[in-house]
Coordinates of C-alpha atoms in Angstrom, one line a residue:
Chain A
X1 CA 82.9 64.8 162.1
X2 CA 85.6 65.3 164.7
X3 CA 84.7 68.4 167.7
X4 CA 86.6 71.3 166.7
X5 CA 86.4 73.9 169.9
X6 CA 88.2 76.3 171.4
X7 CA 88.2 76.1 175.3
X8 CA 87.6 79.3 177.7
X9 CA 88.8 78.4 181.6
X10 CA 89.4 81.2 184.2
X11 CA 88.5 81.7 187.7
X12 CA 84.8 82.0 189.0
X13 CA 82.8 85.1 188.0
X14 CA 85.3 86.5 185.7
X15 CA 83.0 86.0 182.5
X16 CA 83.6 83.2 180.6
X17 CA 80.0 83.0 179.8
X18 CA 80.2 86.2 179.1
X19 CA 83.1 86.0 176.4
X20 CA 81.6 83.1 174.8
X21 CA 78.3 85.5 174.4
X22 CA 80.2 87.8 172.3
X23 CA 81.0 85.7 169.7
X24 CA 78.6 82.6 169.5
X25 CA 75.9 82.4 167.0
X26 CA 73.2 81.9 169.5
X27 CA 73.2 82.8 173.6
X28 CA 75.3 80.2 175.3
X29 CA 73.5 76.6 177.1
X30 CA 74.2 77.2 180.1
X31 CA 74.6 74.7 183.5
X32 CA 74.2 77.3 186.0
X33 CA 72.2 76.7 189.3
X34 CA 72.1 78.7 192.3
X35 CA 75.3 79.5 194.1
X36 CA 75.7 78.1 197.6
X37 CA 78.9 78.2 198.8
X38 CA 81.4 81.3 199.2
X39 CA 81.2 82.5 196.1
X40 CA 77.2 83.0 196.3
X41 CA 78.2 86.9 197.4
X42 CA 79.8 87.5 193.9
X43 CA 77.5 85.4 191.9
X44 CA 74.1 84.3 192.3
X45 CA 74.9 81.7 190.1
X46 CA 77.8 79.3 188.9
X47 CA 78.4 76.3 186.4
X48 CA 78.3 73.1 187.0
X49 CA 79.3 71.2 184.0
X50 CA 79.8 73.5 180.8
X51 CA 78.8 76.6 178.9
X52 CA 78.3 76.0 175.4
X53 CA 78.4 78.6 171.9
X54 CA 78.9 78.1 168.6
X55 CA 79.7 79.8 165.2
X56 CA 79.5 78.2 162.0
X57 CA 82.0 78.5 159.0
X58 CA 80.8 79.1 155.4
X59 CA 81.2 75.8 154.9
X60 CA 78.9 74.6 157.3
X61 CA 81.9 73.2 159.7
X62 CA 81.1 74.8 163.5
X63 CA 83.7 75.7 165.9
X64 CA 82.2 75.4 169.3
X65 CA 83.2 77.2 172.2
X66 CA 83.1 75.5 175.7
X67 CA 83.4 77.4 179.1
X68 CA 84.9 75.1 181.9
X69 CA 82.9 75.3 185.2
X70 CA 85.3 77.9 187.4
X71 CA 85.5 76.0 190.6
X72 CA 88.1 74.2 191.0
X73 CA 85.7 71.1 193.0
X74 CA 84.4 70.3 189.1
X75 CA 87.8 70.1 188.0
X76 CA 86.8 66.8 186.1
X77 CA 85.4 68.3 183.5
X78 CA 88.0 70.2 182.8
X79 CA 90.1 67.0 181.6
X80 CA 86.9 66.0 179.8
X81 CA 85.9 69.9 177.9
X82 CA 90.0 70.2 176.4
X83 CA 90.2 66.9 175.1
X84 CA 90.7 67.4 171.1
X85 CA 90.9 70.9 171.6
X86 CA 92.5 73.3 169.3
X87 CA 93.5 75.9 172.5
X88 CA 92.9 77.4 175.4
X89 CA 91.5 80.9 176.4
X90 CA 92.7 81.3 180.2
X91 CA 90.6 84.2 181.7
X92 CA 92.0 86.0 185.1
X93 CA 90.0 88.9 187.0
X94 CA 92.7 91.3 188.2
X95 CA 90.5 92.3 190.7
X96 CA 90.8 88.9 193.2
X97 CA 93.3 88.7 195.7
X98 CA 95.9 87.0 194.3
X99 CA 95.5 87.2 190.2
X100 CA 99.0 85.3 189.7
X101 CA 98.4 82.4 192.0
X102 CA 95.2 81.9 190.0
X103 CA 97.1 81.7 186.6
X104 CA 99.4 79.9 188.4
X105 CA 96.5 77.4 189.2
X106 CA 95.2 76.9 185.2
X107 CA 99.0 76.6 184.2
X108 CA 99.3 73.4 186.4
X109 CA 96.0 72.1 185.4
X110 CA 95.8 72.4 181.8
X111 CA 100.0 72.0 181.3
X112 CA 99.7 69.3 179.0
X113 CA 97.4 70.7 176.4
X114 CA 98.9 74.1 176.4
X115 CA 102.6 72.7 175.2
X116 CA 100.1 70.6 172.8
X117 CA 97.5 73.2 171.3
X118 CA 98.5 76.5 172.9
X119 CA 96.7 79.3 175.3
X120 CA 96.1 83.0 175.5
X121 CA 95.8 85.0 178.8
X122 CA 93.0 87.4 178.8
X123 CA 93.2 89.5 182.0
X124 CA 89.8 91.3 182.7
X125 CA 89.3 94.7 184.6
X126 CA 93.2 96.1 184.6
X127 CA 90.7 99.7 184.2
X128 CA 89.9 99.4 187.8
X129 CA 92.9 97.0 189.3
X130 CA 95.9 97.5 187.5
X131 CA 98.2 95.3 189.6
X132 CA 99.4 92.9 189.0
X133 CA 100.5 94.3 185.2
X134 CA 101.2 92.4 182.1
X135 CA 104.8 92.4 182.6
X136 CA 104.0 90.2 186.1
X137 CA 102.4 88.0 184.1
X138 CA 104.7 87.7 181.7
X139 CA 107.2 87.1 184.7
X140 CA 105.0 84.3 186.1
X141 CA 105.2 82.5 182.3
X142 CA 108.7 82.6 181.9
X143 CA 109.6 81.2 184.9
X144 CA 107.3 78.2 183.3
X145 CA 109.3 78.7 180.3
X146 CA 106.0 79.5 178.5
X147 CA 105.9 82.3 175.6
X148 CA 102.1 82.9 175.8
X149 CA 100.4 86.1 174.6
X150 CA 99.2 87.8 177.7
X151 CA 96.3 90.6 176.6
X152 CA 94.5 93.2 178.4
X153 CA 90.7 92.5 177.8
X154 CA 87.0 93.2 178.8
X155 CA 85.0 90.2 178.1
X156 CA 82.2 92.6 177.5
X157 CA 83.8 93.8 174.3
X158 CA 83.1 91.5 171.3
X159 CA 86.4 93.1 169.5
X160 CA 88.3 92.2 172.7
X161 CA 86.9 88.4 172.5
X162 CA 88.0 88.4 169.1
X163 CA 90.8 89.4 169.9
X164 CA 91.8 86.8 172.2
X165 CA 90.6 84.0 170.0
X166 CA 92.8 85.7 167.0
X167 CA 96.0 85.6 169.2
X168 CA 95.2 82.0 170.1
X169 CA 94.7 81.4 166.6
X170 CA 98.6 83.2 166.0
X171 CA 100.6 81.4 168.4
X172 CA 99.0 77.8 167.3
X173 CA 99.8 78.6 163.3
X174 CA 103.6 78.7 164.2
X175 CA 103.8 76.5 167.2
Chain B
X1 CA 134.1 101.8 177.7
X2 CA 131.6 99.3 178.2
X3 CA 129.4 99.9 181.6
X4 CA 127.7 97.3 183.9
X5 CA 125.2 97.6 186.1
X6 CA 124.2 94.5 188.7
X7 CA 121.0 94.9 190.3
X8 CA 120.0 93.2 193.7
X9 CA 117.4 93.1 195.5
X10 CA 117.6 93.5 199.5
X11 CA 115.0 92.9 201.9
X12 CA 112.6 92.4 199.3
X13 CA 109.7 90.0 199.3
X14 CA 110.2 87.0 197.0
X15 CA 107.3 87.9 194.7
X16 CA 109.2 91.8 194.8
X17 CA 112.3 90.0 194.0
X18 CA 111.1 87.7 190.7
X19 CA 109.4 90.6 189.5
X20 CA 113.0 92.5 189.3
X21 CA 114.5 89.8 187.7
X22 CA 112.3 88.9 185.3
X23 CA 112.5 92.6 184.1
X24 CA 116.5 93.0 183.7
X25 CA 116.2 91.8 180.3
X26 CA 113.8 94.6 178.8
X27 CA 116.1 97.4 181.1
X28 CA 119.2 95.7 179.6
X29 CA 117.6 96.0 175.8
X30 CA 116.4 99.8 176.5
X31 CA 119.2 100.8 178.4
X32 CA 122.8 102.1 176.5
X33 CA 124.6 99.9 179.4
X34 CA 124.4 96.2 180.5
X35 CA 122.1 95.4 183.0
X36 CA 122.1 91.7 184.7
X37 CA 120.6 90.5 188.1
X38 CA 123.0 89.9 191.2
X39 CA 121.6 87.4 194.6
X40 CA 125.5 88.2 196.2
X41 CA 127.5 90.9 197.2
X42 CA 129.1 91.9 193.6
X43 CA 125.8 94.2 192.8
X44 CA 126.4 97.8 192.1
X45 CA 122.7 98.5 192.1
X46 CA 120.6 97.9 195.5
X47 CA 117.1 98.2 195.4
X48 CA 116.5 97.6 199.6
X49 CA 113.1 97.8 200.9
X50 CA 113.2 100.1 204.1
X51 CA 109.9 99.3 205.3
X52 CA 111.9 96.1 207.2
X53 CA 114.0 96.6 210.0
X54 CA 116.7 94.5 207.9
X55 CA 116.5 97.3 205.2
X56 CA 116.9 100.0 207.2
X57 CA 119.4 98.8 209.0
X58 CA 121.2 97.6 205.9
X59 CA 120.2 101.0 204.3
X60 CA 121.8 103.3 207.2
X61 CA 125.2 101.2 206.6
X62 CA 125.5 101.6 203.4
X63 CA 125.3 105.4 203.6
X64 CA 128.4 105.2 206.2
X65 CA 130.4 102.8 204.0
X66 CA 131.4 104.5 201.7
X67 CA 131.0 101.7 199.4
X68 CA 130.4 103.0 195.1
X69 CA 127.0 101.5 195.0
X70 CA 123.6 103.1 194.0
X71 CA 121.3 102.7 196.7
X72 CA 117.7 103.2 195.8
X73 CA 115.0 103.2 198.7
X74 CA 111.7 101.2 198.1
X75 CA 108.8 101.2 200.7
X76 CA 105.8 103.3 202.1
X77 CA 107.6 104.9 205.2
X78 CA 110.6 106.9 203.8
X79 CA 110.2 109.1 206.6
X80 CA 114.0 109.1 208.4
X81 CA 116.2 108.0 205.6
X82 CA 117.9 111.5 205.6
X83 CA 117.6 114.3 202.5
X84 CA 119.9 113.5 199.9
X85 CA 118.0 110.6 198.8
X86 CA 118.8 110.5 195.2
X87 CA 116.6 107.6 194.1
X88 CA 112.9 106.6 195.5
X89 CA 110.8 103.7 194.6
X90 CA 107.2 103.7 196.2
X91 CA 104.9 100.9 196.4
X92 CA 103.9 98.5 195.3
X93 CA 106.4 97.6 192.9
X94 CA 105.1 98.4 189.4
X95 CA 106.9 97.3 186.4
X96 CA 106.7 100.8 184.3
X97 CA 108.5 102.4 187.1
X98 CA 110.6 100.0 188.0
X99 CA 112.0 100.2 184.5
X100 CA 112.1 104.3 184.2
X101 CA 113.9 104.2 187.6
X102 CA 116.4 102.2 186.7
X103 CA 116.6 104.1 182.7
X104 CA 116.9 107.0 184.3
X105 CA 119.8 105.9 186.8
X106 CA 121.8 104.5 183.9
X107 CA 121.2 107.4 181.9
X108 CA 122.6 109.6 184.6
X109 CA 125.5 107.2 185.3
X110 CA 126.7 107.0 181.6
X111 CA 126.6 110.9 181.2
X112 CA 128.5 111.4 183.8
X113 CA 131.5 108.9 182.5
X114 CA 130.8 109.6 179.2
X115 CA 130.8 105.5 178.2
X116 CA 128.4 103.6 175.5
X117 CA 127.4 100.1 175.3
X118 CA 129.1 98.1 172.8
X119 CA 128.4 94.5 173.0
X120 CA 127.8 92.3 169.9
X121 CA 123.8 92.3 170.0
X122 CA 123.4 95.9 170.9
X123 CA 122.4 98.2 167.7
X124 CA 124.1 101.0 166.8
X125 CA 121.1 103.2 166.9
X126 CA 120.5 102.5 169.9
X127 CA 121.4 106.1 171.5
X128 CA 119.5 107.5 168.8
X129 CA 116.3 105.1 169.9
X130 CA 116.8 106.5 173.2
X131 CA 117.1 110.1 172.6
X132 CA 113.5 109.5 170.3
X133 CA 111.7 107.7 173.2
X134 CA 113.2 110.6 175.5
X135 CA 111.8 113.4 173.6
X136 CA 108.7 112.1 173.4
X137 CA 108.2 111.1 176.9
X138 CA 109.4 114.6 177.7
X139 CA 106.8 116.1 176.1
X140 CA 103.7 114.0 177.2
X141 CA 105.4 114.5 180.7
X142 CA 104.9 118.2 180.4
X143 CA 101.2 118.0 179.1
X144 CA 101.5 117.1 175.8
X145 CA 99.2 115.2 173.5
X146 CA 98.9 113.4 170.4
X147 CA 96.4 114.4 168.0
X148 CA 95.2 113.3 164.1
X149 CA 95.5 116.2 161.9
X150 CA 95.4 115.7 158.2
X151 CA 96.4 112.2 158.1
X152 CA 99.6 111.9 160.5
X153 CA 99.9 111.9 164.4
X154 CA 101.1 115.6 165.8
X155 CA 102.2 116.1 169.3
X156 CA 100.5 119.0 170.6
X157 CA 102.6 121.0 173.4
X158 CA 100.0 123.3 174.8
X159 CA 102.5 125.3 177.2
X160 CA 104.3 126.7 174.3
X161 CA 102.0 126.3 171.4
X162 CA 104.0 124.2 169.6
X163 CA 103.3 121.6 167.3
X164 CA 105.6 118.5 166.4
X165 CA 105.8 115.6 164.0
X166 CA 108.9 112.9 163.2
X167 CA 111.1 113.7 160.6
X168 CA 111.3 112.2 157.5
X169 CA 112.9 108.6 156.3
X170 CA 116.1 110.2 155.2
X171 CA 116.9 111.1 159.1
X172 CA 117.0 109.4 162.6
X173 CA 113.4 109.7 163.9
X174 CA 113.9 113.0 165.2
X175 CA 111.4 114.9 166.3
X176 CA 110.7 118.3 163.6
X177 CA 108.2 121.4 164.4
X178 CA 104.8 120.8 162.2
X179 CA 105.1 124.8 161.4
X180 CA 101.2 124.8 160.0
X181 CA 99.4 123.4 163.0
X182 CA 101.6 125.1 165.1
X183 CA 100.4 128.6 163.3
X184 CA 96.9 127.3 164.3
X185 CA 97.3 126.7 167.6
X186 CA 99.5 130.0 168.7
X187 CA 96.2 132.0 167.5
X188 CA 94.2 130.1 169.9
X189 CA 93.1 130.9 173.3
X190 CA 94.2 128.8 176.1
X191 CA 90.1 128.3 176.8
X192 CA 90.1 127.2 173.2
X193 CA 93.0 124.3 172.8
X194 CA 91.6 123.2 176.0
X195 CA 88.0 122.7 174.3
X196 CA 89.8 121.4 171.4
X197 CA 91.1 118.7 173.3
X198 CA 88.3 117.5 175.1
X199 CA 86.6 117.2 171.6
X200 CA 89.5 115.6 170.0
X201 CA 90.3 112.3 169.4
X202 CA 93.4 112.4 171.5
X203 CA 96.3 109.8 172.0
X204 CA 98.3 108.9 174.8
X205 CA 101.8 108.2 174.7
X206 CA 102.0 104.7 173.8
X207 CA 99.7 105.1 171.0
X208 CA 101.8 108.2 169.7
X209 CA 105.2 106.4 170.4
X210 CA 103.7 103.2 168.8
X211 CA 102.1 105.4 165.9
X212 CA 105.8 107.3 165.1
X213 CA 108.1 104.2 165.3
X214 CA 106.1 102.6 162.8
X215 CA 105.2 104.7 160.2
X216 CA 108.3 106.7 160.3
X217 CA 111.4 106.1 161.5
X218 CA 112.8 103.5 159.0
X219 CA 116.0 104.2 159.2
X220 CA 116.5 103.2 163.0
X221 CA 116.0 99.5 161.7
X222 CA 119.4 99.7 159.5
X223 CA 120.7 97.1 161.6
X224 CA 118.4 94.4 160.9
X225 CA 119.0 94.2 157.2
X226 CA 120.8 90.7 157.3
X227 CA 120.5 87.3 158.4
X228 CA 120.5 88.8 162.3
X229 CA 118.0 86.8 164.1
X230 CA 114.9 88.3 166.4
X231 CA 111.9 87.2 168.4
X232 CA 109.4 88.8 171.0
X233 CA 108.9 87.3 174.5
X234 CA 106.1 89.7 175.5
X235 CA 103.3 91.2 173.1
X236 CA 102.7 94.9 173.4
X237 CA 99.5 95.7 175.4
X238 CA 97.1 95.7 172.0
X239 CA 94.6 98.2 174.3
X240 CA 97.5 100.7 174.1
X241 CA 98.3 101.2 170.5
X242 CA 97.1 101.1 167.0
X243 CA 97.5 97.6 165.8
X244 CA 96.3 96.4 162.8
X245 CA 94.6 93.1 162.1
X246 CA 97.6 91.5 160.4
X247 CA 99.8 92.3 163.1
X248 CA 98.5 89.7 165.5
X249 CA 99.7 86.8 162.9
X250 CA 102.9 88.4 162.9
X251 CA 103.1 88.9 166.6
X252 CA 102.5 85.1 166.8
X253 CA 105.5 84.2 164.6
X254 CA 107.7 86.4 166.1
X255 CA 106.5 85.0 170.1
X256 CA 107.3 81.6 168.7
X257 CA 110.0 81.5 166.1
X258 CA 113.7 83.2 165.7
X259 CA 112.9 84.9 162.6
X260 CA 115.1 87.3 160.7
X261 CA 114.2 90.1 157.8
X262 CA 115.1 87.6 154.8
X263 CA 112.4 85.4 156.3
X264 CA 109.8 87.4 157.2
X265 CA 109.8 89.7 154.0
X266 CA 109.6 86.1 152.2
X267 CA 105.6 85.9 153.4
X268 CA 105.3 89.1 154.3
X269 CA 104.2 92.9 152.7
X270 CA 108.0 94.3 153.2
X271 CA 106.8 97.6 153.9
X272 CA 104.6 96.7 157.1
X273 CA 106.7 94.1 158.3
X274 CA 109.7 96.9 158.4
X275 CA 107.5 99.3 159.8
X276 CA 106.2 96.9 162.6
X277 CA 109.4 95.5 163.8
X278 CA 110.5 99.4 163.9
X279 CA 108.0 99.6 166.7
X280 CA 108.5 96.8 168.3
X281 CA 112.0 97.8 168.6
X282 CA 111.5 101.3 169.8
X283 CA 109.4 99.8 172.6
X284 CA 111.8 97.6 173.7
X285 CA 109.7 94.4 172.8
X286 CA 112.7 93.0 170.1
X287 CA 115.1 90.6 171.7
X288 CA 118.0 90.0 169.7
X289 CA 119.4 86.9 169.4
X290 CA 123.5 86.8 170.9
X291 CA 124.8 83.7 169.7
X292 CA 123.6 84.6 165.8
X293 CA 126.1 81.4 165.3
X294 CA 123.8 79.0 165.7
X295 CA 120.8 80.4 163.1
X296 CA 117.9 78.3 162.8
X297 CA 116.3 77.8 159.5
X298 CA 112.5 77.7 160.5
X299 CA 110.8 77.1 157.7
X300 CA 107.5 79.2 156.9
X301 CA 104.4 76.7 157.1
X302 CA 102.9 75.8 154.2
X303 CA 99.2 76.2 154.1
X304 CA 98.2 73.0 156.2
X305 CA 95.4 71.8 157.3
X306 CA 94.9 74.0 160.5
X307 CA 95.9 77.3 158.2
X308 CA 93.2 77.0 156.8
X309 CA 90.6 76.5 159.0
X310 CA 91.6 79.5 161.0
X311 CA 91.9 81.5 157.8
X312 CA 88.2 80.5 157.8
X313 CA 87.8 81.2 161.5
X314 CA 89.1 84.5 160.6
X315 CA 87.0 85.1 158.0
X316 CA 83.5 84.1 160.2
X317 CA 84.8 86.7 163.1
X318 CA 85.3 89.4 160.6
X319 CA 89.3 89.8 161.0
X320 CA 90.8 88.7 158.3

């Protein structure tokens, strides 16, 4: 049986673990040890190799949801997590310094398998940092010549997840 | 008479500057002129940031010049630039102003010469689209707010006690007095409708602007009824109105494909698909496609392999 998964990348700490949470049939596997570097004073912890959920179809088939590691120094298995993947959940916390320069960042990386499968931009806390707006975003894709769906979203909202994942879902149908 | 505005952007930051020109194309959709982006000398728009010494400088020639150009001051510090400023832009640069600013500039412009846009993709309700938006922006920028009363969205004007709905199909979208509710809220005290709305379920004006254009304003979508071809390069912000579940599918085929109304009523309920590409018109999320001469003939997907499993996906997350 092939690995049918949808992928969810974004910077460090903006809840990709989280996300998958919403929506996966049991509390994600985590790879998370203690946080040592910089980013130890946002998070006590970070992942190392993968977060893993799952939901399962009425047929029995299961989608499985994988959450890249957010630092950029395990980058390696970010080639390894999107191969075969159906697409690509990019989350960006509007609340870092430079929000655009991240997407900027997962664009490069994962180039290849969005013109392949297709991505959605989720942009978490716009409530409390509303700049950069979607329309910056959108500005940043189009120089790319990229026509992805860039949404508003808070990762603690299953309906938001869902959301996301349903976009995805509308832009690969007619790709 | 056609009229053109050129924007440019002096002094500006690079980021400022790709911003700008990455939003000409929704201020030249929404606008009753042309709008286009200028890096040279032929602009008759300037956007020049006066918090640099360049701008200021460039800013206190252009008043002496006497050059016809529309100068429009962006920065912190406007302290200095004189007091017949007509046109301010604070910081940081943020896209919803940006593109009022520069609405309400060409607004003023065209009144005062009295020309219209008339270029092959524009529509000819387009002053009639405009006029609707204004109204309603009017209104929510005196107070206003948007309310559920017996199954359709009023605006409620508090300051005069007025109520107000949108007209029916046979007219332009133009806004019409709700005379019951308004009744009901004259006899209230001004203690009162302000309770009321803290206990409501009230909308903002994207909701109420998204809500209106799309359940009843038909008529402003007279120009799409033939083979005219249309596609959205930016989704609306879903947190912000009152989508439905099928509207994300069709958000996706319009991001990704030319489509036109003969193809999308094909696969489509006719009366929601009308009703959604009404508001994504009225928003100013519709592009038209110019050069119609070249229509593609996409053809809609048969139920493949991948349809189906995200059909199924759908089903398991309870959206479809």
């Amino acid at each position: 049986m092939s690995d049918l998964k949808f992928i969810f990348t974004g910077t460090p700490g903006v809840g990709k673990t989280t996300a998958i949470s919403m929506i996966s049939e049991f509390d994600p596997v985590v790879t998370d040890v203690l946080t040592t570097d910089e980013l130890s004073e946002q998070k006590e912890q970070t992942t190392v190799a993968m977060d893993f959920g799952e939901i399962t179809l009425e047929d029995d088939e299961k989608i499985r949801l994988y959450g890249t590691p957010g630092q950029r120094r395990f980058k390696f298995m970010w080639e390894i997590l999107i191969d075969g993947g159906l697409g690509l959940v990019i989350l960006i916390d509007n609340s870092r310094e430079n929000p655009l320069e991240d997407l900027d960042i997962y664009l490069d990386n994962f180039k290849d398998f969005i013109l392949d499968a297709g991505a959605v931009v989720g942009v978490t806390r716009m409530q409390t940092h509303p700049s950069p707006d979607l329309d910056q975003y959108y500005a940043c894709l189009e120089k790319r010549g990229l026509d992805l769906p860039v949404l508003d979203i808070d990762v603690r909202d299953k309906d938001d997840v869902i959301m996301l994942l349903d976009a995805l879902m509308a832009i690969s149908d007619y790709d | 008479m056609e009229k053109v505005f050129t924007l440019s952007a002096c002094c500006m930051s690079e980021n400022d500057e790709l911003v700008l020109q990455s939003l000409i194309n929704i201020i030249d959709l929404r606008s009753a002129a042309h709008w286009s982006f200028a890096t040279d000398d032929s602009a008759n728009v300037l956007i020049v940031d006066i918090d640099s010494i360049e701008g200021r400088q460039l800013w206190t020639g252009l008043d002496s010049s006497g050059q016809d150009k529309i100068a429009i001051a962006y920065g912190e510090n406007m302290n200095g630039l004189g007091d017949n400023i007509q046109y301010l832009l604070d910081k940081p640069l943020r896209s919803k102003k940006v593109i009022d600013l520069l609405e309400k500039v060409s607004n003023q412009k065209l009144e005062n010469i009295g020309a219209a846009k008339a270029s092959a993709g524009a529509y000819a309700g387009e002053g009639h689209r405009r006029k609707f938006v204004q109204k309603i922006q009017e209104l929510f920028d005196s107070g206003a707010w948007g309310v559920r009363y017996k199954d359709q969205m009023l605006i409620i004007n508090g300051a005069n006690r007025e109520a107000y709905t949108v007209g029916g199909l046979s007219d332009l979208g133009d806004l019409a007095e709700a005379p019951e509710m308004s009744m009901e809220i004259s006899e209230l005290s001004q203690a009162d409708l302000t309770s009321a709305r803290e206990r409501l379920n009230t909308y903002k004006y994207d909701e109420v602007v998204w809500y209106f254009s799309r359940f009843h304003s038909r008529s402003l979508m007279s120009e799409l009824s033939d083979n005219k071809e249309f596609k959205i390069r930016r989704w609306p912000n879903l947190k912000k109105i009152n989508y439905r579940k099928e509207d994300v599918r069709l958000f996706g085929m319009l991001m990704k494909n030319w489509m036109s109304m003969n193809r999308l009523v094909q696969s489509e309920e006719e009366k929601s698909v009308i009703g959604l590409l009404n508001a994504l018109y009225i928003t100013g999320f519709l592009q038209l496609r110019v050069d119609q001469s070249n229509n593609t003939q996409m053809n809609i997907q048969e139920e493949g392999e991948t349809r189906g499993l995200y059909s199924r996906i759908r089903r398991r997350l309870g959206i479809a």
